[in-house]
N, CA, C and O of each residue as an XYZ file, in Angstrom:
820
protein
N       7.548    -13.729     59.022
C       7.348    -14.850     58.113
C       6.097    -14.616     57.270
O       5.064    -14.194     57.789
N       6.191    -14.887     55.987
C       5.047    -14.762     55.088
C       4.810    -16.105     54.404
O       5.725    -16.704     53.839
N       3.573    -16.559     54.468
C       3.216    -17.844     53.879
C       2.290    -17.633     52.689
O       1.353    -16.837     52.747
N       2.565    -18.351     51.623
C       1.693    -18.382     50.450
C       1.036    -19.753     50.398
O       1.715    -20.778     50.445
N      -0.294    -19.767     50.299
C      -1.022    -21.028     50.167
C      -1.692    -21.037     48.802
O      -2.541    -20.195     48.509
N      -1.304    -21.995     47.975
C      -1.817    -22.066     46.612
C      -2.961    -23.066     46.537
O      -2.784    -24.251     46.820
N      -4.137    -22.576     46.153
C      -5.300    -23.445     46.032
C      -6.477    -22.931     46.835
O      -6.317    -22.216     47.824
N      -7.664    -23.314     46.388
C      -8.886    -22.904     47.071
C      -9.591    -24.073     47.732
O     -10.809    -24.042     47.911
N      -8.847    -25.097     48.095
C      -9.435    -26.289     48.715
C      -9.813    -26.014     50.170
O      -9.436    -24.995     50.748
N     -10.559    -26.939     50.736
C     -10.902    -26.843     52.149
C      -9.643    -26.886     53.014
O      -9.561    -26.194     54.029
N      -8.664    -27.697     52.613
C      -7.393    -27.753     53.338
C      -6.689    -26.406     53.310
O      -6.179    -25.948     54.333
N      -6.659    -25.767     52.144
C      -6.010    -24.459     52.011
C      -6.636    -23.444     52.959
O      -5.936    -22.723     53.670
N      -7.950    -23.400     52.958
C      -8.669    -22.446     53.809
C      -8.428    -22.732     55.286
O      -8.202    -21.810     56.070
N      -8.474    -24.000     55.666
C      -8.324    -24.375     57.070
C      -6.918    -24.091     57.589
O      -6.758    -23.518     58.667
N      -5.899    -24.489     56.828
C      -4.522    -24.207     57.251
C      -4.274    -22.708     57.293
O      -3.630    -22.203     58.212
N      -4.790    -21.994     56.288
C      -4.608    -20.546     56.252
C      -5.173    -19.870     57.485
O      -4.529    -19.000     58.072
N      -6.371    -20.264     57.881
C      -6.989    -19.674     59.073
C      -6.176    -19.985     60.321
O      -6.034    -19.137     61.201
N      -5.640    -21.202     60.398
C      -4.820    -21.569     61.561
C      -3.552    -20.719     61.630
O      -3.163    -20.265     62.706
N      -2.911    -20.507     60.485
C      -1.695    -19.695     60.471
C      -2.005    -18.233     60.800
O      -1.269    -17.592     61.551
N      -3.089    -17.714     60.241
C      -3.484    -16.332     60.536
C      -3.758    -16.172     62.028
O      -3.334    -15.190     62.637
N      -4.466    -17.137     62.618
C      -4.749    -17.083     64.055
C      -3.474    -17.160     64.891
O      -3.455    -16.737     66.047
N      -2.403    -17.705     64.296
C      -1.110    -17.791     64.997
C      -0.250    -16.554     64.768
O       0.891    -16.488     65.226
N      -0.806    -15.572     64.053
C      -0.101    -14.310     63.852
C       0.788    -14.251     62.629
O       1.625    -13.355     62.522
N       0.629    -15.186     61.702
C       1.455    -15.219     60.494
C       0.720    -14.563     59.333
O      -0.493    -14.720     59.188
N       1.457    -13.832     58.511
C       0.876    -13.239     57.311
C       0.681    -14.320     56.255
O       1.599    -15.086     55.959
N      -0.518    -14.375     55.692
C      -0.855    -15.411     54.720
C      -1.488    -14.789     53.486
O      -2.346    -13.913     53.590
N      -1.056    -15.250     52.316
C      -1.752    -14.907     51.074
C      -2.251    -16.204     50.445
O      -1.610    -17.249     50.559
N      -3.394    -16.123     49.786
C      -3.979    -17.286     49.118
C      -3.908    -17.082     47.613
O      -4.487    -16.132     47.086
N      -3.203    -17.966     46.920
C      -3.136    -17.905     45.466
C      -4.207    -18.799     44.862
O      -4.286    -19.984     45.185
N      -5.030    -18.237     43.987
C      -6.138    -19.002     43.405
C      -6.183    -18.799     41.897
O      -5.545    -17.894     41.360
N      -6.952    -19.661     41.217
C      -7.079    -19.578     39.763
C      -8.064    -18.466     39.387
O      -8.846    -18.038     40.236
N      -8.048    -17.992     38.149
C      -8.861    -16.829     37.743
C     -10.360    -17.004     37.952
O     -11.056    -16.021     38.209
N     -10.881    -18.233     37.850
C     -12.322    -18.450     37.973
C     -12.751    -18.776     39.406
O     -13.900    -19.151     39.637
N     -11.855    -18.638     40.346
C     -12.182    -18.988     41.728
C     -13.293    -18.094     42.273
O     -13.271    -16.877     42.087
N     -14.258    -18.708     42.944
C     -15.378    -17.974     43.536
C     -15.038    -17.596     44.972
O     -15.093    -18.429     45.876
N     -14.690    -16.338     45.167
C     -14.309    -15.860     46.497
C     -15.511    -15.351     47.282
O     -15.346    -14.726     48.330
N     -16.729    -15.612     46.783
C     -17.934    -15.125     47.447
C     -18.481    -16.113     48.471
O     -19.403    -15.780     49.216
N     -17.925    -17.330     48.518
C     -18.329    -18.269     49.563
C     -18.030    -17.625     50.919
O     -17.000    -16.972     51.085
N     -18.925    -17.810     51.879
C     -18.924    -17.004     53.101
C     -17.564    -16.915     53.789
O     -17.091    -15.816     54.077
N     -16.928    -18.062     54.057
C     -15.656    -18.029     54.790
C     -14.545    -17.377     53.977
O     -13.731    -16.629     54.518
N     -14.513    -17.663     52.667
C     -13.503    -17.024     51.822
C     -13.740    -15.522     51.753
O     -12.793    -14.735     51.775
N     -14.994    -15.132     51.669
C     -15.331    -13.710     51.588
C     -14.863    -12.980     52.840
O     -14.336    -11.871     52.756
N     -15.056    -13.600     54.000
C     -14.610    -12.985     55.250
C     -13.093    -12.903     55.308
O     -12.543    -11.890     55.742
N     -12.409    -13.961     54.875
C     -10.945    -13.940     54.864
C     -10.424    -12.815     53.984
O      -9.479    -12.116     54.352
N     -11.035    -12.644     52.832
C     -10.572    -11.622     51.901
C     -10.909    -10.226     52.399
O     -10.116     -9.298     52.239
N     -12.079    -10.076     53.001
C     -12.494     -8.763     53.490
C     -11.613     -8.305     54.646
O     -11.241     -7.135     54.732
N     -11.286     -9.238     55.531
C     -10.510     -8.882     56.717
C      -9.015     -8.780     56.442
O      -8.318     -7.982     57.069
N      -8.523     -9.588     55.504
C      -7.074     -9.681     55.315
C      -6.600     -9.332     53.907
O      -5.400     -9.179     53.680
N      -7.536     -9.203     52.952
C      -7.193     -8.858     51.560
C      -6.069     -9.761     51.045
O      -5.049     -9.285     50.546
N      -6.275    -11.045     51.175
C      -5.194    -11.983     50.911
C      -5.394    -12.849     49.674
O      -4.501    -13.624     49.332
N      -6.527    -12.749     48.994
C      -6.771    -13.617     47.846
C      -6.255    -12.953     46.578
O      -6.639    -11.827     46.260
N      -5.384    -13.650     45.853
C      -4.740    -13.075     44.677
C      -4.384    -14.191     43.692
O      -4.538    -15.366     44.026
N      -3.913    -13.855     42.490
C      -3.509    -14.890     41.524
C      -2.314    -15.703     42.034
O      -1.586    -15.268     42.926
N      -2.131    -16.879     41.453
C      -1.047    -17.770     41.873
C       0.308    -17.063     41.908
O       1.013    -17.119     42.915
N       0.668    -16.401     40.814
C       2.000    -15.791     40.724
C       2.202    -14.715     41.778
O       3.282    -14.620     42.361
N       1.178    -13.900     42.033
C       1.299    -12.844     43.042
C       1.548    -13.437     44.420
O       2.356    -12.920     45.192
N       0.854    -14.516     44.720
C       1.026    -15.157     46.019
C       2.413    -15.782     46.148
O       3.034    -15.708     47.208
N       2.896    -16.394     45.073
C       4.237    -16.993     45.090
C       5.294    -15.936     45.378
O       6.216    -16.177     46.156
N       5.169    -14.780     44.764
C       6.126    -13.692     44.972
C       6.155    -13.275     46.438
O       7.221    -12.993     46.986
N       4.979    -13.237     47.076
C       4.885    -12.758     48.457
C       5.429    -13.750     49.483
O       5.907    -13.342     50.542
N       5.363    -15.037     49.183
C       5.634    -16.043     50.205
C       7.096    -16.416     50.374
O       7.812    -16.625     49.395
N       7.531    -16.499     51.623
C       8.828    -17.105     51.938
C       8.672    -18.624     51.973
O       9.560    -19.373     51.568
N       7.508    -19.051     52.473
C       7.148    -20.463     52.518
C       5.877    -20.637     51.695
O       4.901    -19.915     51.895
N       5.889    -21.590     50.774
C       4.756    -21.798     49.867
C       4.181    -23.187     50.091
O       4.898    -24.185     50.015
N       2.880    -23.247     50.370
C       2.187    -24.518     50.535
C       1.288    -24.752     49.326
O       0.487    -23.887     48.970
N       1.415    -25.904     48.699
C       0.549    -26.256     47.572
C      -0.592    -27.105     48.112
O      -0.397    -28.262     48.484
N      -1.786    -26.518     48.151
C      -2.967    -27.199     48.702
C      -4.095    -27.239     47.680
O      -5.271    -27.219     48.043
N      -3.742    -27.294     46.437
C      -4.721    -27.198     45.356
C      -5.368    -28.541     45.043
O      -4.805    -29.602     45.314
N      -6.569    -28.468     44.465
C      -7.162    -29.660     43.873
C      -6.298    -30.074     42.689
O      -5.665    -29.236     42.046
N      -6.278    -31.367     42.407
C      -5.320    -31.928     41.458
C      -5.447    -31.339     40.056
O      -4.434    -31.123     39.390
N      -6.665    -31.075     39.594
C      -6.845    -30.627     38.209
C      -6.316    -29.220     37.956
O      -6.179    -28.809     36.804
N      -6.016    -28.473     39.029
C      -5.501    -27.112     38.877
C      -3.974    -27.045     38.961
O      -3.391    -25.975     38.785
N      -3.335    -28.165     39.224
C      -1.880    -28.156     39.377
C      -1.137    -27.649     38.141
O      -0.136    -26.951     38.305
N      -1.569    -27.961     36.903
C      -0.855    -27.410     35.742
C      -0.766    -25.884     35.751
O       0.240    -25.323     35.316
N      -1.807    -25.207     36.243
C      -1.759    -23.746     36.337
C      -0.721    -23.300     37.365
O      -0.048    -22.286     37.180
N      -0.600    -24.057     38.439
C       0.398    -23.729     39.463
C       1.804    -23.970     38.935
O       2.707    -23.175     39.195
N       2.000    -25.061     38.194
C       3.327    -25.313     37.611
C       3.725    -24.165     36.689
O       4.879    -23.738     36.688
N       2.777    -23.671     35.912
C       3.075    -22.563     35.004
C       3.447    -21.310     35.789
O       4.349    -20.569     35.397
N       2.748    -21.075     36.902
C       3.061    -19.916     37.746
C       4.459    -20.038     38.338
O       5.174    -19.041     38.429
N       4.861    -21.237     38.742
C       6.214    -21.441     39.260
C       7.263    -21.165     38.185
O       8.303    -20.566     38.459
N       6.983    -21.603     36.971
C       7.936    -21.387     35.879
C       8.163    -19.904     35.619
O       9.242    -19.501     35.185
N       7.143    -19.096     35.885
C       7.228    -17.659     35.640
C       7.694    -16.879     36.867
O       7.696    -15.648     36.849
N       8.086    -17.576     37.927
C       8.454    -16.918     39.184
C       9.848    -17.345     39.628
O      10.344    -18.406     39.248
N      10.461    -16.499     40.433
C      11.761    -16.822     41.020
C      11.522    -17.563     42.332
O      11.060    -16.966     43.304
N      11.828    -18.842     42.365
C      11.599    -19.646     43.572
C      12.896    -19.991     44.303
O      12.888    -20.801     45.229
N      13.993    -19.390     43.899
C      15.280    -19.689     44.532
C      15.216    -19.417     46.032
O      14.804    -18.339     46.459
N      15.624    -20.397     46.818
C      15.715    -20.315     48.278
C      14.367    -20.243     48.989
O      14.329    -20.107     50.212
N      13.275    -20.332     48.260
C      11.971    -20.400     48.916
C      11.739    -21.828     49.409
O      12.243    -22.785     48.822
N      10.982    -21.960     50.477
C      10.578    -23.272     50.973
C       9.237    -23.613     50.337
O       8.258    -22.889     50.516
N       9.194    -24.716     49.593
C       7.949    -25.150     48.959
C       7.517    -26.466     49.597
O       8.268    -27.441     49.611
N       6.302    -26.476     50.121
C       5.755    -27.665     50.777
C       4.599    -28.196     49.939
O       3.578    -27.527     49.777
N       4.766    -29.391     49.416
C       3.709    -30.033     48.635
C       2.766    -30.761     49.590
O       3.170    -31.694     50.284
N       1.506    -30.325     49.616
C       0.505    -30.922     50.510
C      -0.494    -31.778     49.742
O      -1.513    -32.188     50.297
N      -0.211    -32.049     48.472
C      -1.173    -32.726     47.605
C      -0.934    -34.234     47.554
O       0.057    -34.749     48.071
N      -1.864    -34.909     46.921
C      -1.738    -36.341     46.661
C      -2.052    -36.615     45.197
O      -3.027    -36.093     44.657
N      -1.228    -37.430     44.563
C      -1.505    -37.849     43.205
C      -2.865    -38.534     43.150
O      -3.237    -39.246     44.083
N      -3.607    -38.328     42.068
C      -4.860    -39.055     41.907
C      -4.562    -40.545     41.891
O      -3.572    -40.978     41.302
N      -5.406    -41.321     42.528
C      -5.114    -42.745     42.714
C      -4.987    -43.483     41.386
O      -4.244    -44.460     41.286
N      -5.711    -43.018     40.364
C      -5.641    -43.674     39.062
C      -4.282    -43.471     38.402
O      -3.883    -44.244     37.531
N      -3.574    -42.418     38.825
C      -2.244    -42.147     38.282
C      -1.207    -42.960     39.050
O      -1.454    -43.420     40.165
N      -0.057    -43.124     38.438
C       1.024    -43.798     39.141
C       1.618    -42.854     40.175
O       1.748    -41.654     39.931
N       1.976    -43.402     41.328
C       2.601    -42.585     42.361
C       3.882    -41.949     41.832
O       4.297    -40.889     42.299
N       4.502    -42.604     40.856
C       5.738    -42.058     40.290
C       5.492    -40.747     39.555
O       6.442    -40.033     39.234
N       4.224    -40.419     39.283
C       3.882    -39.160     38.631
C       3.525    -38.090     39.658
O       2.858    -37.107     39.333
N       3.961    -38.279     40.869
C       3.669    -37.363     41.963
C       4.079    -35.934     41.625
O       5.076    -35.718     40.936
N       3.300    -34.942     42.118
C       3.684    -33.541     41.929
C       5.089    -33.227     42.426
O       5.732    -32.303     41.926
N       5.570    -33.988     43.404
C       6.917    -33.729     43.911
C       7.968    -33.936     42.831
O       9.003    -33.269     42.834
N       7.709    -34.857     41.905
C       8.637    -35.078     40.797
C       8.685    -33.854     39.892
O       9.748    -33.459     39.414
N       7.514    -33.262     39.664
C       7.435    -32.063     38.823
C       8.160    -30.905     39.497
O       8.885    -30.155     38.843
N       7.965    -30.760     40.804
C       8.581    -29.654     41.534
C      10.099    -29.672     41.436
O      10.723    -28.620     41.303
N      10.691    -30.844     41.499
C      12.153    -30.933     41.417
C      12.657    -30.408     40.079
O      13.783    -29.922     39.974
N      11.817    -30.512     39.067
C      12.215    -30.063     37.735
C      11.982    -28.568     37.531
O      12.818    -27.888     36.937
N      10.847    -28.049     38.021
C      10.499    -26.654     37.723
C      10.957    -25.674     38.800
O      10.957    -24.465     38.570
N      11.348    -26.176     39.969
C      11.837    -25.293     41.035
C      13.119    -25.875     41.625
O      13.163    -26.190     42.814
N      14.160    -26.020     40.806
C      15.379    -26.719     41.243
C      16.155    -26.011     42.348
O      16.938    -26.647     43.054
N      15.949    -24.704     42.508
C      16.702    -23.958     43.517
C      15.897    -23.716     44.792
O      16.367    -23.052     45.716
N      14.683    -24.258     44.834
C      13.858    -24.130     46.035
C      14.180    -25.259     47.011
O      14.779    -26.267     46.635
N      13.777    -25.077     48.263
C      13.923    -26.117     49.278
C      12.594    -26.874     49.339
O      11.582    -26.304     49.745
N      12.586    -28.144     48.942
C      11.342    -28.886     48.750
C      11.032    -29.833     49.910
O      11.908    -30.521     50.433
N       9.753    -29.841     50.290
C       9.284    -30.708     51.370
C       7.892    -31.242     51.039
O       7.176    -30.690     50.204
N       7.534    -32.317     51.708
C       6.185    -32.871     51.642
C       5.613    -32.848     53.045
O       6.270    -33.293     53.986
N       4.391    -32.333     53.205
C       3.760    -32.302     54.526
C       2.263    -32.046     54.362
O       1.814    -31.571     53.319
N       1.515    -32.361     55.384
C       0.068    -32.109     55.461
C      -0.760    -32.955     54.489
O      -1.988    -32.880     54.516
N      -0.118    -33.758     53.632
C      -0.917    -34.505     52.658
C      -1.766    -35.591     53.318
O      -2.773    -36.015     52.752
N      -1.369    -36.044     54.513
C      -2.183    -37.056     55.193
C      -3.545    -36.506     55.617
O      -4.458    -37.277     55.913
N      -3.688    -35.181     55.649
C      -4.974    -34.575     56.005
C      -5.965    -34.667     54.853
O      -7.164    -34.835     55.076
N      -5.467    -34.556     53.618
C      -6.336    -34.602     52.449
C      -6.873    -33.230     52.083
O      -7.007    -32.363     52.946
N      -7.181    -33.028     50.807
C      -7.645    -31.727     50.313
C      -8.981    -31.321     50.918
O      -9.306    -30.134     50.962
N      -9.767    -32.305     51.391
C     -11.088    -31.993     51.940
C     -11.069    -31.793     53.457
O     -12.126    -31.655     54.072
N      -9.892    -31.778     54.060
C      -9.792    -31.547     55.502
C     -10.397    -30.185     55.858
O     -10.154    -29.220     55.134
N     -11.175    -30.063     56.945
C     -11.426    -31.027     58.019
C     -12.666    -31.905     57.827
O     -13.047    -32.625     58.750
N     -13.303    -31.864     56.651
C     -14.494    -32.690     56.434
C     -14.168    -34.176     56.571
O     -15.028    -34.975     56.943
N     -12.918    -34.542     56.266
C     -12.499    -35.943     56.383
C     -12.199    -36.339     57.828
O     -11.944    -37.507     58.119
N     -12.232    -35.364     58.723
C     -11.934    -35.619     60.137
C     -12.931    -34.851     61.010
O     -12.536    -33.954     61.754
N     -14.218    -35.196     60.924
C     -15.247    -34.414     61.620
C     -15.107    -34.403     63.136
O     -15.592    -33.483     63.794
N     -14.452    -35.410     63.696
C     -14.291    -35.468     65.154
C     -12.979    -34.843     65.619
O     -12.721    -34.761     66.819
N     -12.155    -34.404     64.679
C     -10.893    -33.765     65.046
C      -9.906    -34.700     65.710
O      -9.209    -34.311     66.647
N      -9.843    -35.947     65.224
C      -8.966    -36.928     65.880
C      -7.550    -36.944     65.305
O      -6.644    -37.504     65.921
N      -7.347    -36.342     64.142
C      -6.001    -36.344     63.549
C      -5.137    -35.306     64.260
O      -5.415    -34.108     64.210
N      -4.110    -35.776     64.908
C      -3.221    -34.887     65.663
C      -1.798    -34.908     65.119
O      -0.928    -34.196     65.620
N      -1.559    -35.731     64.085
C      -0.201    -35.897     63.569
C      -0.127    -35.477     62.109
O      -1.065    -35.684     61.339
N       0.989    -34.890     61.746
C       1.283    -34.569     60.346
C       2.645    -35.163     60.018
O       3.631    -34.897     60.705
N       2.691    -35.964     58.967
C       3.949    -36.557     58.514
C       4.602    -35.608     57.514
O       3.923    -34.995     56.690
N       5.915    -35.497     57.595
C       6.608    -34.617     56.656
C       7.941    -35.234     56.277
O       8.523    -36.006     57.039
N       8.415    -34.885     55.095
C       9.728    -35.366     54.674
C      10.437    -34.283     53.877
O       9.809    -33.410     53.277
N      11.745    -34.363     53.885
C      12.582    -33.396     53.193
C      14.031    -33.684     53.528
O      14.327    -34.337     54.528
N      14.916    -33.205     52.705
C      16.333    -33.461     52.942
C      16.810    -32.760     54.209
O      16.203    -31.789     54.660
N      17.898    -33.261     54.775
C      18.396    -32.760     56.059
C      19.136    -31.438     55.874
O      20.365    -31.395     55.803
N      18.375    -30.392     55.799
C      18.914    -29.041     55.686
C      18.301    -28.200     56.801
O      17.284    -28.599     57.369
N      18.890    -27.043     57.135
C      18.354    -26.239     58.243
C      16.869    -25.908     58.114
O      16.168    -25.800     59.120
N      16.385    -25.747     56.872
C      14.985    -25.383     56.668
C      14.021    -26.462     57.151
O      12.843    -26.188     57.378
N      14.511    -27.673     57.307
C      13.621    -28.753     57.753
C      13.083    -28.478     59.151
O      11.943    -28.822     59.461
N      13.900    -27.864     59.987
C      13.433    -27.506     61.325
C      12.364    -26.427     61.268
O      11.467    -26.399     62.111
N      12.448    -25.537     60.281
C      11.407    -24.515     60.116
C      10.080    -25.166     59.753
O       9.027    -24.756     60.241
N      10.133    -26.179     58.898
C       8.909    -26.896     58.521
C       8.319    -27.609     59.734
O       7.107    -27.588     59.949
N       9.179    -28.232     60.516
C       8.712    -28.903     61.741
C       8.011    -27.906     62.665
O       6.915    -28.171     63.159
N       8.644    -26.770     62.891
C       8.059    -25.767     63.788
C       6.747    -25.224     63.234
O       5.825    -24.919     63.991
N       6.666    -25.106     61.918
C       5.445    -24.615     61.280
C       4.282    -25.572     61.547
O       3.167    -25.142     61.842
N       4.554    -26.858     61.440
C       3.527    -27.871     61.711
C       3.085    -27.803     63.168
O       1.892    -27.837     63.468
N       4.057    -27.706     64.067
C       3.756    -27.693     65.494
C       3.066    -26.401     65.920
O       2.298    -26.392     66.882
N       3.340    -25.316     65.209
C       2.749    -24.023     65.547
C       1.230    -24.063     65.512
O       0.571    -23.381     66.298
N       0.665    -24.860     64.600
C      -0.796    -24.895     64.470
C      -1.402    -26.143     65.119
O      -2.517    -26.549     64.791
N      -0.650    -26.741     66.043
C      -1.238    -27.742     66.919
C      -1.085    -29.195     66.542
O      -1.683    -30.058     67.185
N      -0.294    -29.500     65.510
C      -0.081    -30.894     65.128
C       1.260    -31.400     65.658
O       2.187    -30.621     65.879
N       1.349    -32.703     65.854
C       2.628    -33.335     66.156
C       3.315    -33.645     64.837
O       2.730    -34.303     63.976
N       4.542    -33.183     64.667
C       5.276    -33.368     63.416
C       6.054    -34.679     63.452
O       6.900    -34.878     64.323
N       5.769    -35.573     62.507
C       6.441    -36.867     62.417
C       7.384    -36.847     61.221
O       6.938    -36.770     60.076
N       8.685    -36.917     61.485
C       9.694    -36.867     60.425
C       9.743    -38.205     59.687
O      10.047    -39.240     60.280
N       9.441    -38.170     58.387
C       9.423    -39.389     57.563
C      10.653    -39.500     56.672
O      10.636    -40.227     55.678
N      11.717    -38.786     57.019
C      12.963    -38.942     56.281
C      13.154    -37.958     55.151
O      12.637    -36.841     55.186
N      13.902    -38.382     54.145
C      14.301    -37.499     53.054
C      13.162    -37.262     52.065
O      12.135    -37.942     52.090
N      13.375    -36.281     51.198
C      12.344    -35.887     50.238
C      11.980    -37.028     49.293
O      10.866    -37.074     48.773
N      12.900    -37.931     49.074
C      12.625    -39.056     48.174
C      11.512    -39.961     48.712
O      10.988    -40.798     47.977
N      11.152    -39.799     49.978
C      10.084    -40.598     50.582
C       8.699    -39.992     50.380
O       7.714    -40.505     50.911
N       8.619    -38.910     49.621
C       7.327    -38.250     49.408
C       6.286    -39.205     48.835
O       5.117    -39.158     49.220
N       6.708    -40.068     47.919
C       5.758    -41.003     47.307
C       5.212    -41.996     48.334
O       4.086    -42.475     48.196
N       6.006    -42.307     49.366
C       5.528    -43.199     50.422
C       4.411    -42.539     51.221
O       3.453    -43.202     51.619
N       4.532    -41.242     51.455
C       3.479    -40.527     52.179
C       2.190    -40.504     51.374
O       1.100    -40.600     51.938
N       2.311    -40.376     50.056
C       1.115    -40.402     49.215
C       0.476    -41.788     49.219
O      -0.747    -41.910     49.282
N       1.300    -42.826     49.154
C       0.774    -44.192     49.183
C       0.041    -44.461     50.498
O      -0.983    -45.143     50.519
N       0.571    -43.923     51.582
C      -0.028    -44.045     52.905
C      -1.428    -43.438     52.901
O      -2.372    -44.027     53.429
N      -1.553    -42.257     52.302
C      -2.845    -41.570     52.210
C      -3.842    -42.399     51.403
O      -4.988    -42.574     51.816
N      -3.399    -42.909     50.250
C      -4.305    -43.661     49.383
C      -4.721    -44.996     50.004
O      -5.818    -45.486     49.735
N      -3.861    -45.585     50.827
C      -4.235    -46.812     51.520
C      -5.428    -46.558     52.440
O      -6.358    -47.362     52.500
N      -5.394    -45.445     53.147
C      -6.520    -45.087     54.008
C      -7.801    -44.906     53.214
O      -8.875    -45.315     53.655
N      -7.688    -44.288     52.036
C      -8.855    -44.083     51.177
C      -9.408    -45.415     50.678
O     -10.623    -45.597     50.596
N      -8.511    -46.347     50.343
C      -8.950    -47.653     49.860
C      -9.677    -48.433     50.962
O     -10.678    -49.098     50.698
N      -9.176    -48.349     52.181
C      -9.843    -49.022     53.301
C     -11.233    -48.435     53.504
O     -12.197    -49.168     53.724
N     -11.331    -47.121     53.431
C     -12.626    -46.457     53.554
C     -13.590    -46.945     52.484
O     -14.751    -47.236     52.768
N     -13.102    -47.033     51.249
C     -13.934    -47.466     50.126
C     -14.394    -48.911     50.290
O     -15.554    -49.226     50.027
N     -13.501    -49.779     50.717
C     -13.834    -51.197     50.854
C     -14.797    -51.476     52.000
O     -15.523    -52.470     51.983
N     -14.798    -50.596     52.992
C     -15.707    -50.773     54.123
C     -17.142    -50.388     53.766
O     -18.081    -50.753     54.473
N     -17.308    -49.654     52.670
C     -18.637    -49.195     52.245
C     -19.375    -48.471     53.370
O     -20.577    -48.650     53.570
N     -18.628    -47.659     54.087
C     -19.216    -46.872     55.164
C     -18.961    -45.397     54.892
O     -18.125    -45.038     54.064
N     -19.692    -44.556     55.599
C     -19.479    -43.130     55.445
C     -18.366    -42.642     56.361
O     -17.979    -41.474     56.304
N     -17.851    -43.530     57.203
C     -16.760    -43.166     58.103
C     -15.470    -42.979     57.312
O     -15.325    -43.497     56.204
N     -14.540    -42.236     57.893
C     -13.214    -42.060     57.313
C     -12.217    -42.832     58.172
O     -12.358    -42.900     59.393
N     -11.215    -43.409     57.529
C     -10.209    -44.195     58.242
C      -8.850    -43.500     58.157
O      -8.410    -43.089     57.083
N      -8.196    -43.378     59.313
C      -6.896    -42.729     59.389
C      -5.937    -43.632     60.164
O      -6.358    -44.551     60.866
N      -4.649    -43.353     60.024
C      -3.631    -44.134     60.716
C      -3.049    -43.330     61.878
O      -3.006    -42.100     61.842
N      -2.606    -44.044     62.900
C      -1.922    -43.406     64.022
C      -0.607    -44.128     64.257
O      -0.561    -45.358     64.290
N       0.463    -43.359     64.421
C       1.783    -43.930     64.655
C       1.941    -44.270     66.136
O       1.708    -43.423     66.999
N       2.336    -45.510     66.427
C       2.509    -45.960     67.805
C       3.915    -46.524     67.974
O       4.358    -47.348     67.175
N       4.609    -46.083     69.006
C       5.945    -46.591     69.312
C       5.832    -47.648     70.403
O       5.187    -47.425     71.428
N       6.468    -48.813     70.176
C       6.407    -49.884     71.177
C       7.820    -50.349     71.531
O       7.985    -51.246     72.357
């Protein structure tokens, strides 16, 4: 299995390291001005030679995770347009900026520019700044959604492989609900005027 992680966010780096530690080949797709000299990125590149342009990483990956900061997404969309994504699994891990309408979610764009790919939403509840948003390591669950196709089980196993409990949130059309869930947590954090972060936990009764 080969995974492509698009973006230079803290989430991208953290998930990439977890997958590498699990024995999976990982490439990191980044924008041309990305600074790969930051200590952890430098070590990842020196040991694994995995940092490359967006398009190169897309070509290499069977499974592609989008973990980019929001302002770089247009560059990623352009890279997808220039690449063959047929039958690839694409997992959107991003969240629409709160000022934007949830209906403008990146998942809507993906359906248009990668119509032959298998699309899923996952890991977005962690946030692009993970693990800084979870300094105590209390988040143990990852919500994911996607249509009921065989690849959905691969996404579930991928989540579980790196130590999270995978919570199935239904079909891909529910992606906007997962983003709204994330932004609700951010709003609670903001209204509390505290430096703490607030997260949700699913409880069955």
